[in-house]
Short mmCIF file of C-alpha atoms and ligand atoms in Angstrom, two decimals:
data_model
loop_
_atom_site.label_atom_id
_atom_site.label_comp_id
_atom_site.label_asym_id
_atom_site.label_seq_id
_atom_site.Cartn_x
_atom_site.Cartn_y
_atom_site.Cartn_z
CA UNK A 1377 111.81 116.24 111.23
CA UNK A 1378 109.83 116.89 107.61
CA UNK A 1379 110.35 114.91 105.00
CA UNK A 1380 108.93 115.53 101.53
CA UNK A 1381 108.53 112.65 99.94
CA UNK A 1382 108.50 112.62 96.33
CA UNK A 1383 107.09 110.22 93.52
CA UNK A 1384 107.66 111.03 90.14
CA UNK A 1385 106.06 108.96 87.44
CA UNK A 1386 106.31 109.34 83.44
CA UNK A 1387 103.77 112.42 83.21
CA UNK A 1388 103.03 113.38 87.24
CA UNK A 1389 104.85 114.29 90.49
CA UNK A 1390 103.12 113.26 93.34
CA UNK A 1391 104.46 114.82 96.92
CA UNK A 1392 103.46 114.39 100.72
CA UNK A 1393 105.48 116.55 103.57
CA UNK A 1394 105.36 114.32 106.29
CA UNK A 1395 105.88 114.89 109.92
CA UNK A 1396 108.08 112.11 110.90
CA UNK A 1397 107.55 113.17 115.12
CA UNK A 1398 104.03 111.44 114.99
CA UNK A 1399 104.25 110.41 111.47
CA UNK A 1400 101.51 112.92 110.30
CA UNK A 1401 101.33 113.85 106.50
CA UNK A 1402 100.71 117.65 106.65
CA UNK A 1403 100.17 118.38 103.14
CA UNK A 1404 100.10 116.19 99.49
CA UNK A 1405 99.37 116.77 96.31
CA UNK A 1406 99.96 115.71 92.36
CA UNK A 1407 101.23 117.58 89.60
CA UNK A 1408 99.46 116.21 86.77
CA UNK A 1409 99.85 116.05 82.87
CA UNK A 1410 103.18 117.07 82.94
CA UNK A 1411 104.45 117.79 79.50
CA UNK A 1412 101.03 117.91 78.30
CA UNK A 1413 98.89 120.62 77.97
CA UNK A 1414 96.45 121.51 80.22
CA UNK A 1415 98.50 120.56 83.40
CA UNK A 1416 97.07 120.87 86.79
CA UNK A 1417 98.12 120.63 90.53
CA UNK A 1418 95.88 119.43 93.27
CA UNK A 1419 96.85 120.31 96.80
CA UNK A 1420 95.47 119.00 100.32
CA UNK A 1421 96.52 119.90 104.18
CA UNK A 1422 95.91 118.86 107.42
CA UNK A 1423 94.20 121.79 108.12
CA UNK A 1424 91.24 120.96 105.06
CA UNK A 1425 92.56 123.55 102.66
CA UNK A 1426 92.01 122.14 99.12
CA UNK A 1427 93.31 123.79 95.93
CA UNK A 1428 93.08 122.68 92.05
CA UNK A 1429 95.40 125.16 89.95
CA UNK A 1430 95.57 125.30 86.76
CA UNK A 1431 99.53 125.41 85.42
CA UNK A 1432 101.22 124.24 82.45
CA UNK A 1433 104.83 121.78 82.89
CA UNK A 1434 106.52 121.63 79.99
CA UNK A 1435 108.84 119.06 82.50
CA UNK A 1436 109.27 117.83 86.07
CA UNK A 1437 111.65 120.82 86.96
CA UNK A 1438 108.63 123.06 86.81
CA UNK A 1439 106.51 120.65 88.71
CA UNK A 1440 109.04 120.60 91.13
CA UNK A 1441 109.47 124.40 91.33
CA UNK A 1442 105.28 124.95 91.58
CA UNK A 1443 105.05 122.24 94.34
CA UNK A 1444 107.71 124.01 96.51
CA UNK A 1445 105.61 127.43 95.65
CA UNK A 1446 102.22 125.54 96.82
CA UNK A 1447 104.07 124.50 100.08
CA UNK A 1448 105.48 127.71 101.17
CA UNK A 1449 103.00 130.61 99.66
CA UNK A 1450 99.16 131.29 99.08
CA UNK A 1451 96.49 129.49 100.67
CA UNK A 1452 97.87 125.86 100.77
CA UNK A 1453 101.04 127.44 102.22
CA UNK A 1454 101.79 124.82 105.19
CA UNK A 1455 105.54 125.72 106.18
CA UNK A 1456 107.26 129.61 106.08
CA UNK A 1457 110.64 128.34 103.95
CA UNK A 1458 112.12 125.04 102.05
CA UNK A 1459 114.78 125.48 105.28
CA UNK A 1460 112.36 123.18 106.95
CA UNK A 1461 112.27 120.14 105.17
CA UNK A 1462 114.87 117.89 106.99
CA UNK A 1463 115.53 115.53 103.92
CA UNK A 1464 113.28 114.24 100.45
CA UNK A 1465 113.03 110.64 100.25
CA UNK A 1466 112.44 109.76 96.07
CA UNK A 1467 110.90 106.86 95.21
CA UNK A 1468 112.78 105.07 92.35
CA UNK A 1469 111.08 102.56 89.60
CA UNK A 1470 114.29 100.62 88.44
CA UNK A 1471 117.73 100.43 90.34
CA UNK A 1472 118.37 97.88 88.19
CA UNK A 1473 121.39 94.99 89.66
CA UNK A 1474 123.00 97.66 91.32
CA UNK A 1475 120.44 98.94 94.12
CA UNK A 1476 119.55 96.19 96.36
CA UNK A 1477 118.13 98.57 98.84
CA UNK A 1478 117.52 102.45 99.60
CA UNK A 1479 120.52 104.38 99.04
CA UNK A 1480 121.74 108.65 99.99
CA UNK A 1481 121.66 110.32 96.65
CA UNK A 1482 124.61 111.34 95.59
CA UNK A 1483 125.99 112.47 91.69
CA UNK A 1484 127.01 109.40 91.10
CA UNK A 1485 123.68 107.93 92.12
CA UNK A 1486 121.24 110.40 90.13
CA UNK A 1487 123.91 109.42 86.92
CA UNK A 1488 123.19 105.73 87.15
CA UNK A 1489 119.39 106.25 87.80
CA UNK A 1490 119.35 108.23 84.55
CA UNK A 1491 121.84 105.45 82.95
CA UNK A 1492 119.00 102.91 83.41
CA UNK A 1493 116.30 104.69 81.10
CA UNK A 1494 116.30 101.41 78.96
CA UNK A 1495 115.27 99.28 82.07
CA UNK A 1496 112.76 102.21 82.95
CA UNK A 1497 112.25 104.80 80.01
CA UNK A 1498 109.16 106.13 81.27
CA UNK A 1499 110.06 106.60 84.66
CA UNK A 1500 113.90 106.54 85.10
CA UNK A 1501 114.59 109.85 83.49
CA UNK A 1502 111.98 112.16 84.69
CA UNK A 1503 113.08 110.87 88.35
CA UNK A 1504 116.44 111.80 87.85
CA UNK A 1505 115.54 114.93 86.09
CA UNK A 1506 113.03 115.66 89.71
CA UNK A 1507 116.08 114.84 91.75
CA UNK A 1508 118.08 117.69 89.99
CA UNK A 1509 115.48 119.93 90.40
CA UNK A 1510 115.24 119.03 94.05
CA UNK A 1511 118.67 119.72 94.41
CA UNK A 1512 118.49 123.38 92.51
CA UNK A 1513 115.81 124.50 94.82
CA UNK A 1514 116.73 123.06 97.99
CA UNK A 1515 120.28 123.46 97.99
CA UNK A 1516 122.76 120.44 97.86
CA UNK A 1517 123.03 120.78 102.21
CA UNK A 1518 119.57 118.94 102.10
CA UNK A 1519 120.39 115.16 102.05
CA UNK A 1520 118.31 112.96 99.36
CA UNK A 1521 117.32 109.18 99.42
CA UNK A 1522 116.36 107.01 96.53
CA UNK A 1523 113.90 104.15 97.57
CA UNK A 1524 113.65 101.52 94.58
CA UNK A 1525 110.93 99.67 93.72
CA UNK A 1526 113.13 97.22 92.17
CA UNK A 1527 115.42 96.59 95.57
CA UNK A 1528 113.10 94.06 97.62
CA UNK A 1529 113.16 91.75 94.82
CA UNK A 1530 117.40 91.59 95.07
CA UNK A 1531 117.09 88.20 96.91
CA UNK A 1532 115.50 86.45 94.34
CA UNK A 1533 117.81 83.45 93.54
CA UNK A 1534 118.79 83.35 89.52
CA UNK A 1535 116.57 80.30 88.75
CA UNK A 1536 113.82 82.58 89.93
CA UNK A 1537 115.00 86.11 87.94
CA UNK A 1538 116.46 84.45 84.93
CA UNK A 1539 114.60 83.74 81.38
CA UNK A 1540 115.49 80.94 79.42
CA UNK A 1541 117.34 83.12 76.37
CA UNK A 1542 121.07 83.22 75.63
CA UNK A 1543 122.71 83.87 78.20
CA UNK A 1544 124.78 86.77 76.70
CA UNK A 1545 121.97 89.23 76.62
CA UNK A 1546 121.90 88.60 80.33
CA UNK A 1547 125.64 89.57 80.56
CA UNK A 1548 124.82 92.54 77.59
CA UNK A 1549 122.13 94.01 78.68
CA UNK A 1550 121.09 93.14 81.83
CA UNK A 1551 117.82 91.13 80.90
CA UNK A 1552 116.05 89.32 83.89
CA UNK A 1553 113.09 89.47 86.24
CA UNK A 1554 113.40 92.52 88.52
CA UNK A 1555 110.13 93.11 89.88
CA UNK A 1556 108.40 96.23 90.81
CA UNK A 1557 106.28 97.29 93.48
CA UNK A 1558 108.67 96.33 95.72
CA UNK A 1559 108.27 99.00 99.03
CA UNK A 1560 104.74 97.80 98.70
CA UNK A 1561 105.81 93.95 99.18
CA UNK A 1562 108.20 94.65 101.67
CA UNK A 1563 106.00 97.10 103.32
CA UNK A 1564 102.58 94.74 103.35
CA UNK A 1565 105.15 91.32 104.54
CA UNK A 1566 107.41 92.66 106.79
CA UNK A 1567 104.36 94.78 109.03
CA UNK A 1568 102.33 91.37 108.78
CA UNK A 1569 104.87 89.85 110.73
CA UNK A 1570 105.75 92.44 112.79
CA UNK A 1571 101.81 92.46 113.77
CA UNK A 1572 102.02 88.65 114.14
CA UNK A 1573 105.03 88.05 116.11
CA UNK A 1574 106.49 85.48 113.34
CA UNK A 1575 109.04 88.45 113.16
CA UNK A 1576 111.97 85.69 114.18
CA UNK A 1577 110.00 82.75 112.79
CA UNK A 1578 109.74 80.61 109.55
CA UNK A 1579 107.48 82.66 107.81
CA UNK A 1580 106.13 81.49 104.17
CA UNK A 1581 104.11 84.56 102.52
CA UNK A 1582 102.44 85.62 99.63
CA UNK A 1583 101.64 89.06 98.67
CA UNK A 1584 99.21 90.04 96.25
CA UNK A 1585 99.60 94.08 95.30
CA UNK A 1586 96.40 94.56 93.14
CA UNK A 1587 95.74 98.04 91.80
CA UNK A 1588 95.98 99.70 88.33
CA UNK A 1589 99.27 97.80 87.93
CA UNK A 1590 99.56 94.54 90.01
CA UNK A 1591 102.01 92.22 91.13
CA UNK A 1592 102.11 88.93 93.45
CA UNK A 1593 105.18 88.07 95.30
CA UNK A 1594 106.65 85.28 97.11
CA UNK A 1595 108.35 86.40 100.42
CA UNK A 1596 110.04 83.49 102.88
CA UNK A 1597 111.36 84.63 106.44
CA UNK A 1598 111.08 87.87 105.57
CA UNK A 1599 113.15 87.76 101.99
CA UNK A 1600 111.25 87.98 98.56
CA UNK A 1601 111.88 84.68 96.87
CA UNK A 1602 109.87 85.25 93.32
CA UNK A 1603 108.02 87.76 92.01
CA UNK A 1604 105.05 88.03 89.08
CA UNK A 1605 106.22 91.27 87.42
CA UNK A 1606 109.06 91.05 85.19
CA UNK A 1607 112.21 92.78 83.33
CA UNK A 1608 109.15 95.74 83.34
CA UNK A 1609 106.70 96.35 84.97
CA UNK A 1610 104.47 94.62 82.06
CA UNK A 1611 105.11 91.07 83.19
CA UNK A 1612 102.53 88.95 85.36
CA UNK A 1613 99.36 89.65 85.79
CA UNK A 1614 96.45 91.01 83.47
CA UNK A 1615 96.10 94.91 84.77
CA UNK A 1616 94.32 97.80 84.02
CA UNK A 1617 95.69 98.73 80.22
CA UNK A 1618 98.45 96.16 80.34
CA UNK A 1619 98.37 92.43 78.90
CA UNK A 1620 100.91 91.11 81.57
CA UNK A 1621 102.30 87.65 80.78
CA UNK A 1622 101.90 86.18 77.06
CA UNK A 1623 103.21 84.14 75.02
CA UNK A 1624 106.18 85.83 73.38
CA UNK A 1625 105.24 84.49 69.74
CA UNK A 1626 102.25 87.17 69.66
CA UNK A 1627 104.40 89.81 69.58
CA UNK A 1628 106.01 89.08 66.06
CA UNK A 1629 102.65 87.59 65.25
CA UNK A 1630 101.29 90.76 65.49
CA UNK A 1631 103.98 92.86 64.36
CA UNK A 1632 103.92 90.94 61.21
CA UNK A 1633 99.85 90.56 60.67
CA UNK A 1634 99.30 94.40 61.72
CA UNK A 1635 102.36 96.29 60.70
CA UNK A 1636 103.21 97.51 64.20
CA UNK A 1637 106.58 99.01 64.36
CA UNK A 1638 108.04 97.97 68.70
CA UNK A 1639 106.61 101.27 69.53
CA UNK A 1640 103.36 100.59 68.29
CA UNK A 1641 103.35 97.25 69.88
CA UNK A 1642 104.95 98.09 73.17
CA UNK A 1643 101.82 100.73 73.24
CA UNK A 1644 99.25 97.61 72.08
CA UNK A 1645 100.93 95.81 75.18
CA UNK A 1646 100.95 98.41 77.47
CA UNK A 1647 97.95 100.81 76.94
CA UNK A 1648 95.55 98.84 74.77
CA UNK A 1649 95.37 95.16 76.47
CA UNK A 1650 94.70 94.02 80.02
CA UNK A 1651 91.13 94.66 81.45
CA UNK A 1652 90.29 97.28 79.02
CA UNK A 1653 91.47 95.42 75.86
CA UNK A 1654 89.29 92.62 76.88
CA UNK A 1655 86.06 94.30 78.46
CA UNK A 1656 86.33 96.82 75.76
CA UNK A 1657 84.19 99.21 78.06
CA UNK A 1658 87.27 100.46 81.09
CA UNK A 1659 90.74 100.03 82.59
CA UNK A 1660 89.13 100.45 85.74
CA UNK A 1661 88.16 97.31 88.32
CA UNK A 1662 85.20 98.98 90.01
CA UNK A 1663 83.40 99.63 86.41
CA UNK A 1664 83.79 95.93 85.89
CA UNK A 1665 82.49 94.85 88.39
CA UNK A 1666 79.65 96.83 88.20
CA UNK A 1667 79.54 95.95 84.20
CA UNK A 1668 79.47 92.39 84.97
CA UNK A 1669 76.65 92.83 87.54
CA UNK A 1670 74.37 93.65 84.76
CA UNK A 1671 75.47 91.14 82.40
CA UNK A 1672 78.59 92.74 80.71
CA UNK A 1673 80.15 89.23 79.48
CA UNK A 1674 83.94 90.72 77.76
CA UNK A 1675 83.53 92.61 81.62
CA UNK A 1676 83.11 89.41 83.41
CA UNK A 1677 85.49 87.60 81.36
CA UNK A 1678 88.16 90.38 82.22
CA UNK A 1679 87.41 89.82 85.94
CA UNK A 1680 87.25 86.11 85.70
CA UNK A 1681 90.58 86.13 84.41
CA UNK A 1682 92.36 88.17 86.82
CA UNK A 1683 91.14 86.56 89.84
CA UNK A 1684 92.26 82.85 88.29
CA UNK A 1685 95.50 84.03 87.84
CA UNK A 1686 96.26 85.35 91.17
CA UNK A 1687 94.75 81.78 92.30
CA UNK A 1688 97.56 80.20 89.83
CA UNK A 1689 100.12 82.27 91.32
CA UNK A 1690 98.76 81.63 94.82
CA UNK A 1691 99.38 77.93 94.18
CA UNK A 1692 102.96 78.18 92.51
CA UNK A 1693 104.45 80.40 95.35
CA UNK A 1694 103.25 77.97 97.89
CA UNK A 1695 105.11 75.24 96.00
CA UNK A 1696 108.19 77.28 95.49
CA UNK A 1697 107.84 77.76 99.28
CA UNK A 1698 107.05 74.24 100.10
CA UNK A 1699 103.88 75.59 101.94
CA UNK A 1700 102.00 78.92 102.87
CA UNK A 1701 101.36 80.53 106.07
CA UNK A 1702 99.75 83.78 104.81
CA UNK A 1703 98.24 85.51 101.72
CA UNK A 1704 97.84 89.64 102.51
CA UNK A 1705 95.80 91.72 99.94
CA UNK A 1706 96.90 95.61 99.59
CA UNK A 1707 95.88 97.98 96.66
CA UNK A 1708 93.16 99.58 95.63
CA UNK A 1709 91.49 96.16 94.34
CA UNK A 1710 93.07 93.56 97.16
CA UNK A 1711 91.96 96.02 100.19
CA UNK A 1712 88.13 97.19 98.45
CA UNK A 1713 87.26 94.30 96.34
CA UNK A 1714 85.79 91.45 98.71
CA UNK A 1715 84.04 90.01 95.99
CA UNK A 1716 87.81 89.39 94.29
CA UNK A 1717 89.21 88.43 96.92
CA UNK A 1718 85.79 85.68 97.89
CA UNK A 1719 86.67 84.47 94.53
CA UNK A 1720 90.64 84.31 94.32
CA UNK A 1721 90.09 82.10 97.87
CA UNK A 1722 87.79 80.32 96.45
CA UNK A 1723 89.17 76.81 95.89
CA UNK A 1724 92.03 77.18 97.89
CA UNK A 1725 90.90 75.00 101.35
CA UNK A 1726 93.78 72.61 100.35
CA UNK A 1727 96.38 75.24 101.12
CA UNK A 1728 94.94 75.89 104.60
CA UNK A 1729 92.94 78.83 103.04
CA UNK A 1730 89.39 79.53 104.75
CA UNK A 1731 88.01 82.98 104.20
CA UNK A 1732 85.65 84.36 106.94
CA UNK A 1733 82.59 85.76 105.05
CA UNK A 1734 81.56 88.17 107.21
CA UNK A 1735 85.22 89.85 108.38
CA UNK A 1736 85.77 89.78 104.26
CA UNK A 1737 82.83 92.08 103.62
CA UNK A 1738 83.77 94.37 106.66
CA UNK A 1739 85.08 97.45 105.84
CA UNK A 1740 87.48 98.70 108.50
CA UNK A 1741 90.32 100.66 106.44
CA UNK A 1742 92.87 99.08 108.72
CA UNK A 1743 94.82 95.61 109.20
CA UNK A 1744 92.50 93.43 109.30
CA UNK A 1745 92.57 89.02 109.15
CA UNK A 1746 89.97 87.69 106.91
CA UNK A 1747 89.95 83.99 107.39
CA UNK A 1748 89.58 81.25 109.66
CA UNK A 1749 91.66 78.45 108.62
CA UNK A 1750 95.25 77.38 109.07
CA UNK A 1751 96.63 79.57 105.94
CA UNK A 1752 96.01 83.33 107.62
CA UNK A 1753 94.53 85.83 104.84
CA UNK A 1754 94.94 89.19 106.09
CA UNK A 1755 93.61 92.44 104.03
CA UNK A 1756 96.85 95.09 104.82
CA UNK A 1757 96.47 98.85 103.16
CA UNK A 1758 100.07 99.50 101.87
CA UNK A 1759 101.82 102.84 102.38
CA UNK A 1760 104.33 103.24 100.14
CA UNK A 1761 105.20 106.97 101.07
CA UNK A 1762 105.55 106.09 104.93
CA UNK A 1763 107.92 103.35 103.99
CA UNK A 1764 109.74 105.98 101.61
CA UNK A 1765 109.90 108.63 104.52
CA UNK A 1766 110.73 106.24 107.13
CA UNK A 1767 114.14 104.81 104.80
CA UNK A 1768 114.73 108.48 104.56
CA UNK A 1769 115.04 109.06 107.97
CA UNK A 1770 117.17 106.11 108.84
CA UNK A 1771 119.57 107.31 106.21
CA UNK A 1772 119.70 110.50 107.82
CA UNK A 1773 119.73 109.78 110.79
CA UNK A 1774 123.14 107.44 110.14
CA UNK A 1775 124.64 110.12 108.25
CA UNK A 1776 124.97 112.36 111.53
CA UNK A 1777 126.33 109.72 113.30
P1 ADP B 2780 97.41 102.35 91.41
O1 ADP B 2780 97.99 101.06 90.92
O2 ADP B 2780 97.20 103.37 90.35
O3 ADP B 2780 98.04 102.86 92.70
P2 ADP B 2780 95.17 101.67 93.17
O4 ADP B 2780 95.97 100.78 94.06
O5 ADP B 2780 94.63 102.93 93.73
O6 ADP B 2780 95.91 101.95 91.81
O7 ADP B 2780 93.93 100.79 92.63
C1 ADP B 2780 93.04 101.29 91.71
C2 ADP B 2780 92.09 100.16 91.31
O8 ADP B 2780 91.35 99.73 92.47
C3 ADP B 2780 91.06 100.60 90.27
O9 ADP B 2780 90.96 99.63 89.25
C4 ADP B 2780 89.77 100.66 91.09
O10 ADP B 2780 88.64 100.41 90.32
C5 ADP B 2780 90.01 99.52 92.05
N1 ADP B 2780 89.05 99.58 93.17
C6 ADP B 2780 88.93 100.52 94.15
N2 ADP B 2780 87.87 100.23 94.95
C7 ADP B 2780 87.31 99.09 94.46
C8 ADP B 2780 86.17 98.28 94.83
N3 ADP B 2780 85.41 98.59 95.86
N4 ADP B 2780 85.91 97.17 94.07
C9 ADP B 2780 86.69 96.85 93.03
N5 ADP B 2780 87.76 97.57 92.64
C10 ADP B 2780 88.07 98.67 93.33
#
């Protein structure tokens, strides 16, 4: 069985074909600056074929349309038809109250994806838009499954997911914590303890997703309990661009001081702030790092402050928990960074938390336990399209039953 799996974000459309018989991705690529001029679409296969084309999207219906073209014709051309894709699993930023986990996409459900653009402007629309695209090309005999990001944080309890406003804007429009990342967390938690054998145990876990956006969660016996990212994904932690938790005064502060209209602060929040508003110099973890070597100090400060917030969160989940057994690091920062991770651990020996130096500098790619103490701290690379193409197939699999 194929299954393309497809991840549309606010100006790209990322795609994999996956082989689901030995779970074997035979092609992937990214349609990128969609909207934008100068748009381009990258293309790999299994068999080492590597193309960078050079194609204007004025939306993701085009980007659809060239990705099916790239899969079936020219030189990146890995299967003869679209007859051969089984089913398209699409991953989903917000599914707001009403997804609580991966659902067959019907009418109905591409209709309330798009009726969510104010939980998810940048992302909700263009996915539904991709999803009627899908549908054009492949034909509506293809079945479709929507995997939120928003779904694994449904078991929060409401004294975790509520803010402390009236309660009627709860009731009007829906504000609380959702979270995001969420086939990541349930990904990283539920193969740690699959791998473990605490499958069927009391299991007390923290997961810290640390990328270009990151988020921390709280998962007990399996079930996320808390979350750091928020009604958005802006919420939590200090990221590349974004700010992440503040105090809510600055934003009228600064909408009064600079003149911002809520666009232009929303865009001071989200693209302006976080590592690069404070380093000045990048948005990106690796230049800090390497800034701060040589004696960058907004760099250092930037880095500093990440890592002793994920130690804050590290301690408030295990008290919402009433204890840890494991803390798992996936992204691009938690599984390459062992310097963060030396210094988020750092501190932490009265949680059960011993990192072993020389496993934390090893570089295996793979699953791989990092510590020596009670509190197991496990680096675990997160696959986010396998977990989308796996759902898929369940689904599917179910529907010809
Ligand atoms: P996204 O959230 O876009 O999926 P990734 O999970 O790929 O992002 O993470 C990208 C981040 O990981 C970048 O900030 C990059 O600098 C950082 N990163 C990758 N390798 C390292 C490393 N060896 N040390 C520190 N940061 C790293």
């Amino acid at each position: 069985m194929k299954i393309l799996v497809i991840n549309a974000g606010s100006s790209s459309l990322k795609y994999q074909l996956i082989d689901m018989e030995n779970e074997h991705v035979i092609a992937k690529g990214n349609c990128e600056r969609i909207g934008i001029q100068g748009g381009l679409i990258t293309h790999k296969t299994d068999a080492g074929v590597k193309l960078e084309v050079r194609c204007d999207f004025p939306s993701h219906t085009e980007a659809f349309e060239k990705l099916v073209e790239v899969l079936t014709s020219g030189e990146g051309k890995v299967i003869e038809d679209v007859s051969e894709i089984s089913a398209v699993g699409h991953r989903v930023l917000h599914g707001s109250e009403v997804y609580k986990e991966s659902t067959l996409i019907t009418d109905k459900v591409i209709e309330d994806i798009d009726s969510f653009w104010e939980l998810g402007p940048l992302h909700n629309p263009p996915q539904a838009a991709t999803m009627r695209a899908c549908r054009k090309a492949l034909g509506n005999a293809v079945p479709m499954v929507a995997v939120f990001d928003t779904s694994f944080h449904q078991t929060m309890p409401d004294k975790a997911f509520m803010y402390g406003i009236p309660y009627e804007y709860y009731e009007k429009y829906s504000i609380r914590k959702y979270g995001f990342h969420g086939t990541s967390h349930r990904y990283v938690s539920s193969h740690y303890l699959e791998i473990t054998g605490r499958k069927d145990g009391e299991s007390r876990v923290v997961v810290c997703h640390l990328g270009n956006g990151s988020s921390i969660s709280a998962v007990k016996n399996g079930k996320c309990v808390d979350t750091s990212m928020g009604l958005t994904p802006l919420d939590g932690l200090i990221m590349g661009t974004r700010s992440g938790s503040v105090d809510p005064s600055i934003v009228t502060f600064l909408m009064n001081k600079e003149g911002f209209t809520p666009d232009e602060m929303n865009a001071v929040l989200n693209k302006k702030s976080g590592f690069l508003g404070i380093s000045g110099l990048s948005s990106d973890a690796r230049d800090l790092v390497n800034a701060s070597k040589e004696g960058h100090k907004r760099a250092k400060l930037a880095c500093d402050m990440f890592r002793y917030q994920i130690k804050k969160y590290i301690g408030s989940y295990a008290a919402a928990m009433g204890g840890l057994d494991a803390v798992l690091f996936t992204g691009g920062i938690g599984e390459n960074s062992d310097e963060a991770r030396a210094e988020i651990c750092e501190g932490l020996e009265f949680l059960g938390i011993e990192l072993d130096e020389t496993e934390n500098k090893t570089r295996t790619g793979k699953d791989h336990k990092i510590s020596k103490g009670k509190t197991e701290v496990w680096i675990i690379p997160t696959d986010e399209e396998m977990t989308i193409a796996r759902d898929t197939v369940e689904l599917v699999e179910k529907l010809g039953k």
